[in-house]
Coordinates of C-alpha atoms and ligand atoms in Angstrom, one line a residue:
M1 CA 6.0 35.3 -43.0
S2 CA 5.6 38.7 -41.3
R3 CA 1.8 38.1 -41.1
Y4 CA 2.5 34.8 -39.3
I5 CA 4.8 36.6 -36.8
I6 CA 2.3 39.4 -36.2
L7 CA -0.5 36.8 -35.7
L8 CA 1.7 34.9 -33.4
L9 CA 2.7 37.9 -31.3
S10 CA -0.8 39.3 -31.0
F11 CA -2.0 35.9 -29.9
Y12 CA 0.9 35.7 -27.5
A13 CA 0.0 39.1 -26.0
A14 CA -3.6 37.9 -25.6
V15 CA -2.7 34.8 -23.7
C16 CA 0.2 36.2 -21.8
H17 CA -1.1 36.9 -18.4
G18 CA 1.0 37.4 -15.3
H19 CA 4.4 37.3 -16.9
K20 CA 6.4 39.5 -19.3
L21 CA 7.0 39.2 -23.1
R22 CA 10.3 37.7 -24.0
Q23 CA 12.9 38.2 -26.7
N24 CA 13.6 35.7 -29.4
G25 CA 16.4 33.1 -29.6
R26 CA 16.2 31.8 -26.1
Q27 CA 18.7 29.1 -25.2
F28 CA 18.0 25.8 -23.4
P29 CA 20.3 24.9 -20.6
E30 CA 23.4 22.7 -21.2
G31 CA 22.5 19.0 -21.0
F32 CA 18.7 19.7 -21.3
L33 CA 17.0 16.5 -22.7
F34 CA 14.2 16.5 -25.3
G35 CA 12.0 13.6 -26.0
A36 CA 8.6 12.4 -27.2
A37 CA 6.1 10.0 -25.7
T38 CA 3.5 7.4 -26.5
A39 CA 1.8 4.6 -24.5
S40 CA 1.3 0.9 -25.3
Y41 CA -2.5 0.7 -25.8
Q42 CA -2.5 4.0 -27.8
V43 CA 0.1 2.9 -30.4
E44 CA 1.0 -0.8 -30.3
G45 CA -2.1 -2.6 -31.8
A46 CA -1.5 -6.4 -32.1
W47 CA -4.0 -6.7 -29.3
N48 CA -4.2 -10.5 -29.3
E49 CA -1.0 -11.4 -31.2
D50 CA 1.8 -13.6 -30.1
G51 CA 0.3 -14.5 -26.7
K52 CA -0.8 -11.1 -25.4
S53 CA -3.9 -11.4 -23.2
E54 CA -6.8 -9.0 -22.8
N55 CA -6.5 -5.7 -20.9
I56 CA -9.2 -3.4 -19.7
W57 CA -9.3 -1.3 -22.8
D58 CA -9.5 -4.3 -25.1
H59 CA -12.4 -5.6 -22.9
M60 CA -14.3 -2.3 -22.7
T61 CA -13.9 -1.3 -26.4
H62 CA -14.9 -4.8 -27.6
N63 CA -17.9 -5.1 -25.3
D64 CA -19.2 -1.6 -25.6
P65 CA -17.7 -0.1 -28.8
C66 CA -19.8 3.0 -29.0
I67 CA -19.0 4.5 -25.7
I68 CA -15.9 5.6 -27.7
K69 CA -16.6 8.7 -29.7
D70 CA -15.9 7.0 -33.1
C71 CA -16.8 3.5 -31.9
S72 CA -13.2 2.5 -32.5
N73 CA -10.6 0.5 -30.5
G74 CA -6.8 0.0 -30.2
D75 CA -6.8 -3.4 -32.0
I76 CA -4.4 -2.0 -34.6
A77 CA -3.9 1.7 -33.6
A78 CA -0.6 2.9 -35.0
D79 CA 0.6 -0.7 -35.4
S80 CA 3.8 0.1 -33.6
Y81 CA 4.1 -3.6 -32.6
H82 CA 5.1 -4.2 -36.2
K83 CA 6.4 -0.7 -37.1
Y84 CA 8.8 -0.1 -34.3
Q85 CA 11.7 0.3 -36.8
R86 CA 9.9 3.2 -38.5
D87 CA 9.2 4.7 -35.1
V88 CA 12.9 4.7 -34.2
E89 CA 13.6 6.2 -37.6
M90 CA 11.2 9.1 -36.7
M91 CA 13.0 9.6 -33.4
R92 CA 16.3 9.9 -35.4
E93 CA 14.7 12.3 -37.9
L94 CA 13.7 14.5 -35.0
G95 CA 17.0 14.1 -33.1
L96 CA 15.4 12.9 -29.9
D97 CA 17.5 12.4 -26.8
F98 CA 15.0 10.0 -25.4
Y99 CA 11.7 8.3 -26.2
R100 CA 9.1 7.6 -23.6
F101 CA 6.9 4.5 -24.2
S102 CA 5.0 2.2 -21.9
I103 CA 5.0 -1.6 -21.4
S104 CA 1.8 -3.6 -21.8
W105 CA 1.5 -5.7 -18.7
S106 CA -0.7 -8.2 -20.4
R107 CA 1.7 -8.6 -23.4
I108 CA 4.5 -9.7 -21.1
M109 CA 2.5 -11.5 -18.4
P110 CA -0.5 -13.1 -20.0
T111 CA -1.7 -14.5 -16.7
S112 CA -1.0 -11.1 -15.0
F113 CA 1.5 -12.9 -12.8
P114 CA 5.1 -13.8 -13.2
D115 CA 4.4 -17.5 -13.5
Q116 CA 4.4 -17.1 -17.3
I117 CA 6.5 -14.7 -19.3
N118 CA 5.5 -14.3 -22.9
Q119 CA 8.8 -14.4 -24.8
A120 CA 7.3 -12.7 -27.9
G121 CA 6.4 -9.7 -25.8
V122 CA 9.8 -9.6 -24.3
D123 CA 11.3 -9.7 -27.8
Y124 CA 9.2 -6.8 -28.9
Y125 CA 10.4 -4.5 -26.2
N126 CA 14.0 -5.8 -26.5
N127 CA 14.0 -5.0 -30.2
L128 CA 12.6 -1.6 -29.6
I129 CA 15.0 -0.7 -26.9
N130 CA 18.0 -2.1 -28.7
E131 CA 17.1 -0.3 -31.9
M132 CA 16.9 3.0 -30.0
L133 CA 20.1 2.4 -28.2
K134 CA 21.9 1.8 -31.5
Y135 CA 21.2 5.4 -32.2
N136 CA 21.9 6.8 -28.7
I137 CA 18.2 7.4 -28.0
E138 CA 17.6 6.7 -24.3
P139 CA 14.5 4.6 -23.4
M140 CA 12.2 6.1 -20.7
V141 CA 9.8 3.4 -19.7
T142 CA 6.4 3.8 -18.1
L143 CA 5.4 0.6 -16.3
Y144 CA 1.7 1.4 -16.1
H145 CA -0.1 3.6 -18.7
W146 CA -3.7 2.6 -18.1
D147 CA -3.9 -0.9 -19.7
L148 CA -4.5 -3.2 -16.7
P149 CA -4.8 -6.9 -17.4
Q150 CA -8.5 -7.6 -17.5
K151 CA -8.2 -10.5 -15.1
L152 CA -6.8 -8.2 -12.4
Q153 CA -9.7 -5.9 -13.0
E154 CA -12.1 -8.7 -12.4
L155 CA -10.3 -9.1 -9.0
G156 CA -11.0 -5.4 -8.3
G157 CA -8.1 -3.8 -10.0
W158 CA -6.6 -0.9 -8.2
A159 CA -9.3 -1.1 -5.6
N160 CA -7.9 -4.4 -4.3
P161 CA -5.1 -3.9 -1.8
H162 CA -3.4 -7.1 -3.2
I163 CA -2.5 -5.1 -6.3
V164 CA 0.4 -3.6 -4.4
D165 CA 2.0 -7.1 -4.5
W166 CA 0.8 -7.9 -8.1
Y167 CA 2.2 -4.6 -9.4
G168 CA 5.4 -5.0 -7.4
D169 CA 6.0 -8.5 -8.9
Y170 CA 5.3 -7.1 -12.4
A171 CA 7.7 -4.2 -11.8
R172 CA 10.5 -6.5 -10.5
T173 CA 10.2 -8.6 -13.6
M174 CA 10.5 -5.5 -15.9
F175 CA 13.6 -4.4 -14.0
Q176 CA 15.1 -7.9 -14.4
L177 CA 14.2 -8.0 -18.1
F178 CA 15.1 -4.5 -19.3
G179 CA 16.9 -2.7 -16.4
D180 CA 20.4 -3.4 -17.8
R181 CA 19.5 -0.9 -20.6
V182 CA 16.7 1.2 -19.2
K183 CA 17.8 4.0 -16.9
Y184 CA 14.6 6.0 -16.6
W185 CA 11.6 4.3 -15.1
I186 CA 8.1 5.9 -14.6
T187 CA 6.0 3.8 -12.2
I188 CA 2.5 5.1 -12.9
N189 CA 1.2 7.5 -15.5
E190 CA -1.2 9.9 -13.8
P191 CA -2.7 8.2 -10.7
Y192 CA -5.4 10.9 -10.5
Q193 CA -6.7 10.1 -14.0
V194 CA -6.6 6.4 -13.4
C195 CA -8.5 6.6 -10.2
Y196 CA -10.9 9.5 -10.6
Q197 CA -11.7 8.9 -14.3
G198 CA -11.8 5.1 -14.1
Y199 CA -13.1 4.4 -10.6
G200 CA -14.9 7.6 -9.6
D201 CA -16.4 8.4 -13.0
V202 CA -17.0 6.9 -16.5
L203 CA -14.3 8.8 -18.3
K204 CA -11.8 6.0 -18.7
A205 CA -11.8 2.2 -18.4
P206 CA -13.1 0.5 -16.3
R207 CA -15.7 3.2 -15.9
L208 CA -16.8 2.1 -12.4
N209 CA -18.5 5.4 -11.6
L210 CA -18.2 4.7 -7.8
K211 CA -18.3 8.4 -7.0
G212 CA -16.6 9.6 -3.9
I213 CA -15.6 6.0 -2.9
G214 CA -13.9 4.2 -5.8
E215 CA -11.3 6.9 -6.6
Y216 CA -10.2 7.1 -2.9
M217 CA -9.7 3.3 -2.6
C218 CA -7.8 3.3 -5.9
G219 CA -5.7 6.3 -4.8
K220 CA -4.4 4.6 -1.7
N221 CA -3.5 1.4 -3.4
I222 CA -1.9 3.0 -6.5
L223 CA 0.3 5.1 -4.3
L224 CA 1.4 2.1 -2.3
A225 CA 2.0 0.1 -5.4
H226 CA 4.1 2.9 -6.8
A227 CA 6.1 3.0 -3.6
R228 CA 6.5 -0.8 -3.7
A229 CA 8.1 -0.6 -7.2
Y230 CA 10.3 2.3 -6.0
H231 CA 11.6 0.3 -3.0
I232 CA 12.1 -2.8 -5.2
Y233 CA 14.2 -0.9 -7.6
D234 CA 16.0 1.1 -5.0
E235 CA 17.0 -2.0 -3.0
E236 CA 17.4 -4.8 -5.5
F237 CA 18.3 -3.1 -8.8
R238 CA 19.7 0.5 -8.4
P239 CA 23.0 -0.6 -7.0
S240 CA 23.8 -2.6 -10.1
Q241 CA 21.7 -0.8 -12.7
G242 CA 22.1 2.8 -11.6
G243 CA 18.9 4.4 -13.1
I244 CA 16.2 6.7 -11.7
I245 CA 12.6 5.9 -10.9
F246 CA 9.7 8.3 -10.5
I247 CA 6.0 8.9 -10.9
S248 CA 4.3 11.2 -13.4
Y249 CA 1.5 13.4 -12.3
S250 CA -0.9 15.3 -14.4
A251 CA -1.2 18.7 -12.9
Q252 CA -3.5 21.4 -14.3
W253 CA -3.2 25.0 -13.2
Y254 CA -6.1 26.4 -11.2
E255 CA -6.3 30.1 -11.2
P256 CA -8.7 31.7 -8.7
D257 CA -11.5 33.6 -10.5
T258 CA -11.9 36.6 -8.3
E259 CA -15.0 37.8 -10.1
K260 CA -16.9 34.7 -9.3
R261 CA -15.6 34.9 -5.7
Y262 CA -13.1 32.5 -4.5
R263 CA -12.2 31.9 -0.9
C264 CA -10.6 28.6 -0.7
C265 CA -7.0 29.4 -1.5
R266 CA -5.8 27.9 1.7
R267 CA -7.8 24.9 3.0
S268 CA -9.2 25.7 6.4
Q269 CA -9.2 22.0 7.3
P270 CA -7.0 19.0 6.4
V271 CA -8.6 17.2 3.5
H272 CA -9.0 13.9 5.3
E273 CA -10.8 15.6 8.2
K274 CA -13.1 17.3 5.8
V275 CA -14.0 14.2 3.9
A276 CA -14.4 12.2 7.2
A277 CA -16.8 14.9 8.5
K278 CA -18.8 14.9 5.2
S279 CA -18.9 11.1 5.2
A280 CA -20.3 11.0 8.7
A281 CA -22.9 13.6 7.9
Q282 CA -23.9 11.5 4.8
G283 CA -24.4 8.4 7.0
F284 CA -21.3 6.4 6.1
A285 CA -19.8 4.2 8.8
R286 CA -16.3 5.4 8.1
S287 CA -14.6 8.0 6.0
R288 CA -14.9 7.4 2.3
L289 CA -11.3 8.8 2.0
V290 CA -9.5 5.7 3.1
E291 CA -6.7 6.6 5.5
L292 CA -3.0 5.8 5.2
S293 CA -1.4 4.5 8.4
P294 CA 1.7 6.4 9.7
E295 CA 3.8 3.4 8.5
E296 CA 2.2 3.6 5.0
V297 CA 2.9 7.4 4.9
E298 CA 6.6 6.6 5.7
Y299 CA 6.7 3.9 3.1
I300 CA 5.5 6.3 0.4
R301 CA 7.6 9.3 1.6
G302 CA 10.5 10.2 -0.7
T303 CA 9.7 7.6 -3.3
S304 CA 10.2 9.6 -6.5
D305 CA 13.8 10.5 -7.6
I306 CA 12.4 13.4 -9.5
F307 CA 9.0 15.1 -10.2
G308 CA 7.5 13.7 -13.4
L309 CA 5.0 16.3 -14.7
N310 CA 2.4 16.0 -17.4
H311 CA 0.6 19.3 -18.1
Y312 CA -2.0 20.3 -20.7
V313 CA -4.6 22.7 -19.4
S314 CA -5.6 25.4 -16.9
F315 CA -8.9 26.3 -15.3
L316 CA -10.4 29.2 -13.5
V317 CA -11.8 28.1 -10.2
Y318 CA -14.3 29.7 -7.8
R319 CA -16.2 28.8 -4.7
N320 CA -19.5 30.5 -3.9
E321 CA -23.0 29.4 -2.9
S322 CA -23.8 28.0 -6.4
V323 CA -21.2 25.3 -6.0
Y324 CA -22.7 23.6 -2.9
G325 CA -25.1 20.8 -3.9
S326 CA -24.3 21.2 -7.6
Y327 CA -22.4 17.9 -7.9
D328 CA -23.5 14.3 -7.2
I329 CA -23.4 13.5 -3.5
P330 CA -21.1 11.8 -2.6
S331 CA -18.4 12.6 -5.2
F332 CA -14.9 13.8 -5.4
S333 CA -16.2 17.0 -6.9
D334 CA -18.6 17.6 -4.1
D335 CA -15.8 16.9 -1.6
L336 CA -13.7 19.5 -3.4
E337 CA -16.5 22.2 -3.4
V338 CA -15.1 24.3 -6.2
G339 CA -16.5 25.3 -9.5
L340 CA -14.2 25.4 -12.5
Y341 CA -14.4 26.6 -16.1
Q342 CA -12.2 27.6 -19.1
K343 CA -12.4 30.8 -21.2
N344 CA -13.4 30.5 -24.9
E345 CA -10.7 33.0 -25.7
W346 CA -8.1 30.4 -24.7
L347 CA -9.0 28.3 -27.6
I348 CA -7.1 28.0 -30.9
G349 CA -7.5 25.4 -33.6
E350 CA -10.5 23.2 -34.3
S351 CA -10.3 20.9 -31.4
D352 CA -11.5 22.2 -28.0
F353 CA -9.4 19.6 -26.3
T354 CA -6.3 21.8 -25.4
K355 CA -6.8 25.4 -24.6
V356 CA -3.7 27.6 -24.8
V357 CA -2.7 29.1 -21.5
P358 CA 1.1 29.2 -21.2
W359 CA 0.9 31.5 -18.2
G360 CA -0.8 28.6 -16.4
F361 CA 2.1 26.4 -17.1
Y362 CA 4.5 29.1 -15.9
N363 CA 2.5 29.6 -12.7
L364 CA 2.3 25.8 -12.1
L365 CA 6.1 25.4 -12.5
T366 CA 6.7 28.4 -10.2
K367 CA 4.3 27.0 -7.5
I368 CA 6.1 23.6 -7.6
R369 CA 9.4 25.3 -7.2
E370 CA 8.2 27.4 -4.3
D371 CA 6.1 24.9 -2.5
Y372 CA 8.1 21.7 -2.9
N373 CA 11.7 23.0 -2.4
N374 CA 12.6 23.2 -6.1
P375 CA 12.5 19.5 -7.0
T376 CA 14.2 18.3 -10.2
I377 CA 11.4 18.2 -12.8
F378 CA 11.1 16.2 -16.0
I379 CA 8.1 17.4 -18.1
T380 CA 6.9 13.9 -19.2
E381 CA 4.0 15.1 -21.3
N382 CA 2.8 18.3 -22.9
G383 CA 0.9 18.6 -26.2
F384 CA -1.8 19.9 -28.4
A385 CA -4.7 18.3 -30.1
S386 CA -5.8 18.9 -33.7
R387 CA -8.3 17.3 -36.0
G388 CA -5.5 16.2 -38.4
G389 CA -3.7 17.7 -41.4
L390 CA 0.0 18.4 -41.9
N391 CA -0.2 22.2 -41.6
D392 CA -0.4 22.4 -37.9
D393 CA 0.5 26.0 -37.2
D394 CA -1.7 26.0 -34.0
R395 CA 0.3 23.2 -32.6
I396 CA 3.5 25.1 -33.4
T397 CA 2.1 28.1 -31.6
Y398 CA 1.2 26.0 -28.6
Y399 CA 4.6 24.4 -28.3
R400 CA 6.5 27.6 -28.7
L401 CA 4.5 29.4 -26.0
Y402 CA 4.7 26.5 -23.6
L403 CA 8.4 26.1 -24.1
D404 CA 8.8 29.8 -23.7
A405 CA 6.9 29.7 -20.4
M406 CA 9.1 26.8 -19.3
L407 CA 12.2 28.7 -20.1
D408 CA 10.9 31.6 -17.9
A409 CA 10.5 29.2 -15.0
I410 CA 14.0 27.9 -15.6
A411 CA 15.4 31.4 -15.7
E412 CA 13.9 32.0 -12.3
G413 CA 15.5 28.9 -10.9
S414 CA 13.2 26.0 -11.6
D415 CA 15.2 22.8 -12.0
I416 CA 13.6 21.4 -15.1
R417 CA 15.9 19.0 -16.9
A418 CA 13.8 17.3 -19.6
Y419 CA 10.8 18.0 -21.9
T420 CA 8.6 15.5 -23.6
T421 CA 6.1 16.2 -26.3
W422 CA 2.8 14.2 -26.4
S423 CA 3.1 12.7 -28.9
L424 CA 5.6 11.3 -31.4
M425 CA 2.7 10.3 -33.6
D426 CA -1.1 10.2 -33.7
N427 CA -2.5 7.6 -31.5
Y428 CA -5.7 6.2 -29.9
E429 CA -7.0 9.0 -27.8
W430 CA -8.9 6.9 -25.2
M431 CA -12.6 7.8 -25.1
Y432 CA -12.1 10.1 -28.2
G433 CA -10.8 7.2 -30.4
Y434 CA -9.0 8.6 -33.4
T435 CA -10.9 11.9 -33.5
E436 CA -8.2 13.8 -31.7
R437 CA -4.7 14.0 -33.1
F438 CA -1.7 14.8 -30.9
G439 CA 1.2 13.6 -33.2
L440 CA 4.2 15.4 -34.6
Y441 CA 3.7 12.7 -37.2
E442 CA 0.3 12.1 -38.8
I443 CA -0.9 8.6 -39.2
N444 CA -3.2 7.6 -42.1
Y445 CA -5.5 5.1 -40.4
N446 CA -7.2 4.3 -43.7
D447 CA -4.0 2.7 -45.0
P448 CA -3.3 -0.8 -43.5
E449 CA 0.4 0.2 -43.6
R450 CA -0.3 3.0 -41.2
P451 CA 2.2 5.4 -42.9
R452 CA 3.6 8.2 -40.7
T453 CA 4.1 11.6 -42.3
P454 CA 5.8 14.5 -40.5
R455 CA 3.7 17.5 -39.8
K456 CA 5.0 21.0 -39.9
S457 CA 5.4 20.9 -36.1
A458 CA 7.9 18.0 -36.5
F459 CA 10.1 20.3 -38.5
M460 CA 9.9 22.9 -35.8
Y461 CA 10.7 20.4 -33.0
K462 CA 13.6 19.1 -35.0
E463 CA 15.0 22.7 -35.4
I464 CA 14.6 23.4 -31.6
L465 CA 16.5 20.2 -30.9
R466 CA 19.2 21.0 -33.4
S467 CA 19.7 24.6 -32.3
R468 CA 18.9 24.1 -28.6
T469 CA 17.2 27.4 -28.8
L470 CA 13.6 28.6 -29.1
D471 CA 13.7 31.0 -32.1
F472 CA 10.4 32.7 -32.9
N473 CA 11.9 34.0 -36.1
F474 CA 12.4 30.5 -37.5
V475 CA 9.6 29.7 -40.0
P476 CA 9.0 26.0 -40.1
E477 CA 8.2 24.5 -43.5
I478 CA 7.2 21.0 -44.6
T479 CA 10.1 19.7 -46.7
T480 CA 11.8 16.3 -46.9
M481 CA 12.6 14.8 -43.6
T482 CA 16.2 13.7 -43.2
I483 CA 18.2 11.8 -40.6
D484 CA 21.1 13.9 -39.4
D485 CA 22.4 11.7 -36.6
G486 CA 25.5 10.6 -38.5
H487 CA 24.3 7.0 -38.9
Ligands
BGC1 C1 -2.3 10.9 -21.1 C2 -2.2 10.4 -22.5 C3 -3.2 11.1 -23.4 C4 -3.0 12.6 -23.2 C5 -3.9 13.5 -24.1 C6 -2.4 12.4 -20.9 O1 -3.1 12.7 -19.8 O2 -1.2 10.4 -20.4 O3 -2.3 9.0 -22.6 O4 -3.2 10.7 -24.7 O5 -3.2 13.0 -21.9 O6 -5.2 13.4 -23.6

């Protein structure tokens, strides 16, 4: 035990940069909410069951399997479509206040439009929601977590301005179906990842790789679609349903690397002017960064009741001569004109997916507080990847350090009201297939029953939720998981 604490403290001292060491036993604020998250394509499976139609991940993984690291797909995944009762049991074991999951558009609307509603899909989400509510676990629902119906992709997906209507119609139907019980709605999970990785690069479906063009077209439409859902909820549903609705951004922390020279802390030119100038110089007839009209800006302004924040990693950034011309032209990276990298010493564990930089999280939360007038924040994702195994001490270290950094920000005034781990259980990690594991519960993919087994980190998270403190003296152990919710 003492070896563990010494190791933990020395690691902590090594990664702690820019803020002080803290004492043990720190308290979370009264009413603070704890949850865990997943997303439909990553856990549900049942890809073509009971009337569900094809989405862009089904399409891509079936047509080109080996662009995924282990040539896998989400056809079965964690099989949550059939195992939702066990999932709720896990939420009860942990003592979650809420569970964040997403709805599969193509499961409920097989044509992509509201002309046909697939009752089996509705039943699935009703069953899940009702089972959670039976045990006072609040549903937090993401409307879009990356699994666009394939038919809509064939019509251009997020690059087609009509998607603002399509998505609005879908959102309205979800509020009608589930809004009597769902009080937390997330419109879009990570617009930047959807647009940059899927339209401007090959890192996510649909892998359009339309660099410097596709991501900007997508960006405009996805923001307008988000705003459409917000206004629909605000005007048609909030008065009777009384929930909140917001967007979740993935924000990394970018720390200027002074050694490599950095002189871009404050942009000298508004971003749209800069891209317009570059576009003209590159021979385009108009700016690649499609503009929003003043009316569209007004339509989007204020359309998030709180700040939904996903955070995983930090980078060091620099700008010097080596950066210019080092990226594809045109591209978002070239428009940005910064170099970025991570330090090897930030790495713990076998996966190089998540580097441990808690001070980056603290700096990000501080920056949001200072620059955006201290908005209410829900951390809607934060988590650590491993390669599997139940003894996940590295994940425990990660969670403790990140929660500690978050408590620092709260102590200094940040209005953070909720924290969500990614993830409740192992799931399909997009282009990495099943090679990266983020779960508090391990899933055995070799077993058709997809058994879920709590990792050591699950016992730690349970203790944090029980005690509502972060106690570095607590030594988590793998024992028998129990349900202590009185039911
Ligand atoms: C996404 C998740 C993903 C996680 C880990 C987040 O950006 O929302 O779907 O599994 O990162 O990569």
